[in-house]
């Protein structure tokens, strides 16, 4: 039974990578900070805050949950992701001793572990418990050698809304979570699952435990949707005349039916 669960988990993980890396816009929050989906994709498949300002790259450690077998608890996945410039090869990219896999698609390079080519390579020593996530980039193609770190946020849980619940959009959507900290920021992302290309985001929120999505912002939403709540911390690194963001985040997701 244990072998079956591991094998099934790897199949699902591989399928997830194939899906996220072949979509035109795998996530509407843009890692290059152009305001959210403005023509640049996010190959990580997870929401990354668009922090704004002029920066030339992002390095992110991401903890998220994925259901591998219906009826079993979701498995927590730790993901390392980086992208520089307009998708250039910046040499070796390492976080907490893990060298990230390098992938090139459509002439653009991004770094990700686990990767589509090696889904069994997991990050080690990358914990979401307030510890530091430290990065080193060897540099190349206009990207200088750089290094920096950021403390990770801690894991948390959502108390509202419940997974697979139905919500009335006329009342807005109340979102509640625990393990608050004044050191964190919060991103909320609500995405309909009917390929309508609309979405709602609330960024740079205080980690105070609650937020209500206004009814007027989701009046056009109907049917199945996914809500993601992201706690994150970030640091800015200046090198070679450019700025680079280092982000550590924990993502929690629930599915909703919006009436």
PDB file of N, CA, C and O in Angstrom, residues 54-111:
ATOM      1  N   UNK A  54      10.960  48.225 -10.095  1.00  0.00           N
ATOM      2  CA  UNK A  54      11.846  47.692 -11.124  1.00  0.00           C
ATOM      3  C   UNK A  54      12.737  46.619 -10.525  1.00  0.00           C
ATOM      4  O   UNK A  54      13.574  46.894  -9.688  1.00  0.00           O
ATOM      5  N   UNK A  55      12.527  45.382 -10.929  1.00  0.00           N
ATOM      6  CA  UNK A  55      13.402  44.312 -10.484  1.00  0.00           C
ATOM      7  C   UNK A  55      13.638  43.361 -11.645  1.00  0.00           C
ATOM      8  O   UNK A  55      12.868  43.312 -12.599  1.00  0.00           O
ATOM      9  N   UNK A  56      14.726  42.608 -11.536  1.00  0.00           N
ATOM     10  CA  UNK A  56      15.200  41.833 -12.669  1.00  0.00           C
ATOM     11  C   UNK A  56      15.188  40.334 -12.413  1.00  0.00           C
ATOM     12  O   UNK A  56      15.844  39.588 -13.113  1.00  0.00           O
ATOM     13  N   UNK A  57      14.444  39.920 -11.406  1.00  0.00           N
ATOM     14  CA  UNK A  57      14.376  38.490 -11.136  1.00  0.00           C
ATOM     15  C   UNK A  57      13.705  38.203  -9.809  1.00  0.00           C
ATOM     16  O   UNK A  57      13.580  39.074  -8.945  1.00  0.00           O
ATOM     17  N   UNK A  58      13.262  36.959  -9.662  1.00  0.00           N
ATOM     18  CA  UNK A  58      12.619  36.523  -8.434  1.00  0.00           C
ATOM     19  C   UNK A  58      13.122  35.133  -8.088  1.00  0.00           C
ATOM     20  O   UNK A  58      13.347  34.297  -8.961  1.00  0.00           O
ATOM     21  N   UNK A  59      13.329  34.900  -6.790  1.00  0.00           N
ATOM     22  CA  UNK A  59      13.684  33.599  -6.250  1.00  0.00           C
ATOM     23  C   UNK A  59      12.684  33.286  -5.148  1.00  0.00           C
ATOM     24  O   UNK A  59      12.510  34.095  -4.232  1.00  0.00           O
ATOM     25  N   UNK A  60      12.010  32.142  -5.235  1.00  0.00           N
ATOM     26  CA  UNK A  60      10.926  31.856  -4.300  1.00  0.00           C
ATOM     27  C   UNK A  60      10.979  30.426  -3.802  1.00  0.00           C
ATOM     28  O   UNK A  60      11.206  29.494  -4.580  1.00  0.00           O
ATOM     29  N   UNK A  61      10.769  30.268  -2.499  1.00  0.00           N
ATOM     30  CA  UNK A  61      10.494  28.958  -1.913  1.00  0.00           C
ATOM     31  C   UNK A  61       9.016  28.932  -1.559  1.00  0.00           C
ATOM     32  O   UNK A  61       8.489  29.869  -0.957  1.00  0.00           O
ATOM     33  N   UNK A  62       8.338  27.852  -1.946  1.00  0.00           N
ATOM     34  CA  UNK A  62       6.885  27.796  -1.862  1.00  0.00           C
ATOM     35  C   UNK A  62       6.475  26.475  -1.219  1.00  0.00           C
ATOM     36  O   UNK A  62       6.888  25.400  -1.660  1.00  0.00           O
ATOM     37  N   UNK A  63       5.663  26.560  -0.181  1.00  0.00           N
ATOM     38  CA  UNK A  63       5.053  25.372   0.409  1.00  0.00           C
ATOM     39  C   UNK A  63       3.582  25.368   0.033  1.00  0.00           C
ATOM     40  O   UNK A  63       2.870  26.347   0.264  1.00  0.00           O
ATOM     41  N   UNK A  64       3.113  24.271  -0.560  1.00  0.00           N
ATOM     42  CA  UNK A  64       1.702  24.175  -0.917  1.00  0.00           C
ATOM     43  C   UNK A  64       1.256  22.731  -0.733  1.00  0.00           C
ATOM     44  O   UNK A  64       2.073  21.834  -0.550  1.00  0.00           O
ATOM     45  N   UNK A  65      -0.039  22.526  -0.765  1.00  0.00           N
ATOM     46  CA  UNK A  65      -0.593  21.199  -0.523  1.00  0.00           C
ATOM     47  C   UNK A  65      -1.230  20.655  -1.795  1.00  0.00           C
ATOM     48  O   UNK A  65      -1.816  21.401  -2.573  1.00  0.00           O
ATOM     49  N   UNK A  66      -1.103  19.335  -2.005  1.00  0.00           N
ATOM     50  CA  UNK A  66      -1.692  18.688  -3.160  1.00  0.00           C
ATOM     51  C   UNK A  66      -2.315  17.377  -2.732  1.00  0.00           C
ATOM     52  O   UNK A  66      -1.681  16.575  -2.037  1.00  0.00           O
ATOM     53  N   UNK A  67      -3.582  17.173  -3.123  1.00  0.00           N
ATOM     54  CA  UNK A  67      -4.251  15.914  -2.818  1.00  0.00           C
ATOM     55  C   UNK A  67      -3.776  14.861  -3.803  1.00  0.00           C
ATOM     56  O   UNK A  67      -3.952  14.997  -5.010  1.00  0.00           O
ATOM     57  N   UNK A  68      -3.148  13.812  -3.293  1.00  0.00           N
ATOM     58  CA  UNK A  68      -2.641  12.757  -4.167  1.00  0.00           C
ATOM     59  C   UNK A  68      -3.641  11.631  -4.348  1.00  0.00           C
ATOM     60  O   UNK A  68      -3.749  11.054  -5.418  1.00  0.00           O
ATOM     61  N   UNK A  69      -4.383  11.295  -3.289  1.00  0.00           N
ATOM     62  CA  UNK A  69      -5.394  10.245  -3.355  1.00  0.00           C
ATOM     63  C   UNK A  69      -6.648  10.771  -2.662  1.00  0.00           C
ATOM     64  O   UNK A  69      -6.576  11.189  -1.504  1.00  0.00           O
ATOM     65  N   UNK A  70      -7.806  10.784  -3.355  1.00  0.00           N
ATOM     66  CA  UNK A  70      -9.041  11.249  -2.717  1.00  0.00           C
ATOM     67  C   UNK A  70      -9.312  10.509  -1.413  1.00  0.00           C
ATOM     68  O   UNK A  70      -9.177   9.289  -1.339  1.00  0.00           O
ATOM     69  N   UNK A  71      -9.658  11.271  -0.377  1.00  0.00           N
ATOM     70  CA  UNK A  71      -9.941  10.670   0.915  1.00  0.00           C
ATOM     71  C   UNK A  71      -8.753  10.618   1.845  1.00  0.00           C
ATOM     72  O   UNK A  71      -8.914  10.371   3.037  1.00  0.00           O
ATOM     73  N   UNK A  72      -7.530  10.850   1.322  1.00  0.00           N
ATOM     74  CA  UNK A  72      -6.338  10.879   2.152  1.00  0.00           C
ATOM     75  C   UNK A  72      -5.923  12.338   2.390  1.00  0.00           C
ATOM     76  O   UNK A  72      -6.236  13.212   1.582  1.00  0.00           O
ATOM     77  N   UNK A  73      -5.213  12.599   3.479  1.00  0.00           N
ATOM     78  CA  UNK A  73      -4.756  13.972   3.721  1.00  0.00           C
ATOM     79  C   UNK A  73      -3.879  14.484   2.578  1.00  0.00           C
ATOM     80  O   UNK A  73      -3.145  13.722   1.947  1.00  0.00           O
ATOM     81  N   UNK A  74      -3.984  15.783   2.313  1.00  0.00           N
ATOM     82  CA  UNK A  74      -3.167  16.388   1.265  1.00  0.00           C
ATOM     83  C   UNK A  74      -1.698  16.331   1.652  1.00  0.00           C
ATOM     84  O   UNK A  74      -1.340  16.408   2.830  1.00  0.00           O
ATOM     85  N   UNK A  75      -0.842  16.168   0.653  1.00  0.00           N
ATOM     86  CA  UNK A  75       0.597  16.111   0.886  1.00  0.00           C
ATOM     87  C   UNK A  75       1.187  17.500   0.731  1.00  0.00           C
ATOM     88  O   UNK A  75       0.848  18.232  -0.203  1.00  0.00           O
ATOM     89  N   UNK A  76       2.050  17.891   1.662  1.00  0.00           N
ATOM     90  CA  UNK A  76       2.720  19.179   1.583  1.00  0.00           C
ATOM     91  C   UNK A  76       3.935  19.067   0.666  1.00  0.00           C
ATOM     92  O   UNK A  76       4.742  18.145   0.807  1.00  0.00           O
ATOM     93  N   UNK A  77       4.047  19.972  -0.287  1.00  0.00           N
ATOM     94  CA  UNK A  77       5.138  19.995  -1.253  1.00  0.00           C
ATOM     95  C   UNK A  77       5.954  21.264  -1.036  1.00  0.00           C
ATOM     96  O   UNK A  77       5.392  22.350  -0.870  1.00  0.00           O
ATOM     97  N   UNK A  78       7.270  21.154  -1.025  1.00  0.00           N
ATOM     98  CA  UNK A  78       8.158  22.312  -0.991  1.00  0.00           C
ATOM     99  C   UNK A  78       8.750  22.502  -2.376  1.00  0.00           C
ATOM    100  O   UNK A  78       9.337  21.576  -2.943  1.00  0.00           O
ATOM    101  N   UNK A  79       8.600  23.696  -2.907  1.00  0.00           N
ATOM    102  CA  UNK A  79       8.999  23.996  -4.274  1.00  0.00           C
ATOM    103  C   UNK A  79      10.002  25.137  -4.270  1.00  0.00           C
ATOM    104  O   UNK A  79       9.833  26.124  -3.546  1.00  0.00           O
ATOM    105  N   UNK A  80      11.060  25.006  -5.076  1.00  0.00           N
ATOM    106  CA  UNK A  80      11.996  26.104  -5.303  1.00  0.00           C
ATOM    107  C   UNK A  80      11.819  26.611  -6.715  1.00  0.00           C
ATOM    108  O   UNK A  80      11.745  25.824  -7.660  1.00  0.00           O
ATOM    109  N   UNK A  81      11.751  27.921  -6.889  1.00  0.00           N
ATOM    110  CA  UNK A  81      11.500  28.502  -8.211  1.00  0.00           C
ATOM    111  C   UNK A  81      12.308  29.786  -8.360  1.00  0.00           C
ATOM    112  O   UNK A  81      12.454  30.564  -7.419  1.00  0.00           O
ATOM    113  N   UNK A  82      12.846  30.007  -9.565  1.00  0.00           N
ATOM    114  CA  UNK A  82      13.553  31.262  -9.847  1.00  0.00           C
ATOM    115  C   UNK A  82      13.442  31.575 -11.330  1.00  0.00           C
ATOM    116  O   UNK A  82      13.375  30.677 -12.178  1.00  0.00           O
ATOM    117  N   UNK A  83      13.427  32.868 -11.635  1.00  0.00           N
ATOM    118  CA  UNK A  83      13.416  33.340 -13.019  1.00  0.00           C
ATOM    119  C   UNK A  83      14.087  34.708 -13.042  1.00  0.00           C
ATOM    120  O   UNK A  83      13.883  35.527 -12.139  1.00  0.00           O
ATOM    121  N   UNK A  84      14.882  34.953 -14.099  1.00  0.00           N
ATOM    122  CA  UNK A  84      15.687  36.168 -14.150  1.00  0.00           C
ATOM    123  C   UNK A  84      15.533  36.862 -15.506  1.00  0.00           C
ATOM    124  O   UNK A  84      15.422  36.209 -16.550  1.00  0.00           O
ATOM    125  N   UNK A  85      15.569  38.207 -15.450  1.00  0.00           N
ATOM    126  CA  UNK A  85      15.490  38.981 -16.672  1.00  0.00           C
ATOM    127  C   UNK A  85      14.275  38.590 -17.485  1.00  0.00           C
ATOM    128  O   UNK A  85      13.173  38.402 -16.960  1.00  0.00           O
ATOM    129  N   UNK A  86      14.475  38.457 -18.797  1.00  0.00           N
ATOM    130  CA  UNK A  86      13.411  38.002 -19.677  1.00  0.00           C
ATOM    131  C   UNK A  86      13.500  36.498 -19.906  1.00  0.00           C
ATOM    132  O   UNK A  86      13.289  36.009 -21.025  1.00  0.00           O
ATOM    133  N   UNK A  87      13.822  35.778 -18.832  1.00  0.00           N
ATOM    134  CA  UNK A  87      13.951  34.334 -18.930  1.00  0.00           C
ATOM    135  C   UNK A  87      15.316  33.900 -19.409  1.00  0.00           C
ATOM    136  O   UNK A  87      15.422  33.001 -20.252  1.00  0.00           O
ATOM    137  N   UNK A  88      16.381  34.504 -18.860  1.00  0.00           N
ATOM    138  CA  UNK A  88      17.734  34.170 -19.294  1.00  0.00           C
ATOM    139  C   UNK A  88      18.346  33.127 -18.368  1.00  0.00           C
ATOM    140  O   UNK A  88      17.914  32.937 -17.232  1.00  0.00           O
ATOM    141  N   UNK A  89      19.376  32.462 -18.865  1.00  0.00           N
ATOM    142  CA  UNK A  89      20.133  31.487 -18.095  1.00  0.00           C
ATOM    143  C   UNK A  89      21.106  32.244 -17.196  1.00  0.00           C
ATOM    144  O   UNK A  89      22.030  32.904 -17.670  1.00  0.00           O
ATOM    145  N   UNK A  90      20.901  32.147 -15.882  1.00  0.00           N
ATOM    146  CA  UNK A  90      21.719  32.876 -14.915  1.00  0.00           C
ATOM    147  C   UNK A  90      22.721  31.963 -14.211  1.00  0.00           C
ATOM    148  O   UNK A  90      23.184  32.277 -13.115  1.00  0.00           O
ATOM    149  N   UNK A  91      23.072  30.833 -14.840  1.00  0.00           N
ATOM    150  CA  UNK A  91      24.034  29.916 -14.226  1.00  0.00           C
ATOM    151  C   UNK A  91      23.380  29.024 -13.200  1.00  0.00           C
ATOM    152  O   UNK A  91      22.187  28.715 -13.265  1.00  0.00           O
ATOM    153  N   UNK A  92      24.145  28.611 -12.209  1.00  0.00           N
ATOM    154  CA  UNK A  92      23.613  27.742 -11.152  1.00  0.00           C
ATOM    155  C   UNK A  92      22.831  28.561 -10.137  1.00  0.00           C
ATOM    156  O   UNK A  92      23.263  29.650  -9.738  1.00  0.00           O
ATOM    157  N   UNK A  93      21.706  28.007  -9.711  1.00  0.00           N
ATOM    158  CA  UNK A  93      20.858  28.655  -8.710  1.00  0.00           C
ATOM    159  C   UNK A  93      20.644  27.665  -7.571  1.00  0.00           C
ATOM    160  O   UNK A  93      20.175  26.533  -7.801  1.00  0.00           O
ATOM    161  N   UNK A  94      20.997  28.078  -6.361  1.00  0.00           N
ATOM    162  CA  UNK A  94      21.009  27.170  -5.207  1.00  0.00           C
ATOM    163  C   UNK A  94      20.230  27.794  -4.059  1.00  0.00           C
ATOM    164  O   UNK A  94      20.390  28.997  -3.772  1.00  0.00           O
ATOM    165  N   UNK A  95      19.376  27.011  -3.402  1.00  0.00           N
ATOM    166  CA  UNK A  95      18.697  27.457  -2.187  1.00  0.00           C
ATOM    167  C   UNK A  95      18.929  26.420  -1.093  1.00  0.00           C
ATOM    168  O   UNK A  95      18.667  25.230  -1.275  1.00  0.00           O
ATOM    169  N   UNK A  96      19.479  26.861   0.031  1.00  0.00           N
ATOM    170  CA  UNK A  96      19.776  25.988   1.175  1.00  0.00           C
ATOM    171  C   UNK A  96      20.483  24.706   0.744  1.00  0.00           C
ATOM    172  O   UNK A  96      20.179  23.600   1.218  1.00  0.00           O
ATOM    173  N   UNK A  97      21.429  24.854  -0.171  1.00  0.00           N
ATOM    174  CA  UNK A  97      22.225  23.727  -0.625  1.00  0.00           C
ATOM    175  C   UNK A  97      21.620  22.908  -1.739  1.00  0.00           C
ATOM    176  O   UNK A  97      22.259  21.968  -2.230  1.00  0.00           O
ATOM    177  N   UNK A  98      20.400  23.232  -2.171  1.00  0.00           N
ATOM    178  CA  UNK A  98      19.740  22.516  -3.262  1.00  0.00           C
ATOM    179  C   UNK A  98      19.940  23.263  -4.576  1.00  0.00           C
ATOM    180  O   UNK A  98      19.530  24.425  -4.705  1.00  0.00           O
ATOM    181  N   UNK A  99      20.569  22.620  -5.562  1.00  0.00           N
ATOM    182  CA  UNK A  99      20.711  23.218  -6.884  1.00  0.00           C
ATOM    183  C   UNK A  99      19.425  22.971  -7.667  1.00  0.00           C
ATOM    184  O   UNK A  99      19.028  21.825  -7.891  1.00  0.00           O
ATOM    185  N   UNK A 100      18.761  24.046  -8.076  1.00  0.00           N
ATOM    186  CA  UNK A 100      17.479  23.914  -8.752  1.00  0.00           C
ATOM    187  C   UNK A 100      17.650  23.392 -10.171  1.00  0.00           C
ATOM    188  O   UNK A 100      18.621  23.710 -10.853  1.00  0.00           O
ATOM    189  N   UNK A 101      16.659  22.607 -10.616  1.00  0.00           N
ATOM    190  CA  UNK A 101      16.637  22.143 -11.990  1.00  0.00           C
ATOM    191  C   UNK A 101      16.409  23.305 -12.945  1.00  0.00           C
ATOM    192  O   UNK A 101      15.683  24.252 -12.634  1.00  0.00           O
ATOM    193  N   UNK A 102      17.024  23.234 -14.108  1.00  0.00           N
ATOM    194  CA  UNK A 102      16.940  24.301 -15.111  1.00  0.00           C
ATOM    195  C   UNK A 102      16.097  23.813 -16.288  1.00  0.00           C
ATOM    196  O   UNK A 102      16.349  22.749 -16.845  1.00  0.00           O
ATOM    197  N   UNK A 103      15.084  24.590 -16.653  1.00  0.00           N
ATOM    198  CA  UNK A 103      14.185  24.225 -17.743  1.00  0.00           C
ATOM    199  C   UNK A 103      14.110  25.360 -18.750  1.00  0.00           C
ATOM    200  O   UNK A 103      13.991  26.526 -18.362  1.00  0.00           O
ATOM    201  N   UNK A 104      14.195  25.032 -20.031  1.00  0.00           N
ATOM    202  CA  UNK A 104      14.071  26.034 -21.088  1.00  0.00           C
ATOM    203  C   UNK A 104      12.891  25.678 -21.972  1.00  0.00           C
ATOM    204  O   UNK A 104      12.791  24.558 -22.476  1.00  0.00           O
ATOM    205  N   UNK A 105      11.974  26.646 -22.130  1.00  0.00           N
ATOM    206  CA  UNK A 105      10.813  26.470 -22.983  1.00  0.00           C
ATOM    207  C   UNK A 105      10.572  27.758 -23.755  1.00  0.00           C
ATOM    208  O   UNK A 105      10.587  28.853 -23.172  1.00  0.00           O
ATOM    209  N   UNK A 106      10.354  27.630 -25.068  1.00  0.00           N
ATOM    210  CA  UNK A 106      10.070  28.812 -25.872  1.00  0.00           C
ATOM    211  C   UNK A 106      11.161  29.850 -25.821  1.00  0.00           C
ATOM    212  O   UNK A 106      10.879  31.055 -25.904  1.00  0.00           O
ATOM    213  N   UNK A 107      12.412  29.401 -25.656  1.00  0.00           N
ATOM    214  CA  UNK A 107      13.530  30.333 -25.603  1.00  0.00           C
ATOM    215  C   UNK A 107      13.727  31.006 -24.260  1.00  0.00           C
ATOM    216  O   UNK A 107      14.607  31.855 -24.120  1.00  0.00           O
ATOM    217  N   UNK A 108      12.915  30.640 -23.254  1.00  0.00           N
ATOM    218  CA  UNK A 108      13.056  31.222 -21.924  1.00  0.00           C
ATOM    219  C   UNK A 108      13.462  30.146 -20.926  1.00  0.00           C
ATOM    220  O   UNK A 108      13.040  28.990 -21.023  1.00  0.00           O
ATOM    221  N   UNK A 109      14.288  30.564 -19.975  1.00  0.00           N
ATOM    222  CA  UNK A 109      14.795  29.644 -18.953  1.00  0.00           C
ATOM    223  C   UNK A 109      14.199  29.992 -17.602  1.00  0.00           C
ATOM    224  O   UNK A 109      14.114  31.168 -17.223  1.00  0.00           O
ATOM    225  N   UNK A 110      13.761  28.970 -16.874  1.00  0.00           N
ATOM    226  CA  UNK A 110      13.383  29.151 -15.478  1.00  0.00           C
ATOM    227  C   UNK A 110      13.942  27.984 -14.676  1.00  0.00           C
ATOM    228  O   UNK A 110      14.352  26.954 -15.234  1.00  0.00           O
ATOM    229  N   UNK A 111      13.987  28.151 -13.377  1.00  0.00           N
ATOM    230  CA  UNK A 111      14.561  27.161 -12.466  1.00  0.00           C
ATOM    231  C   UNK A 111      13.455  26.657 -11.549  1.00  0.00           C
ATOM    232  O   UNK A 111      12.707  27.453 -10.971  1.00  0.00           O
TER     233      UNK A 111
END
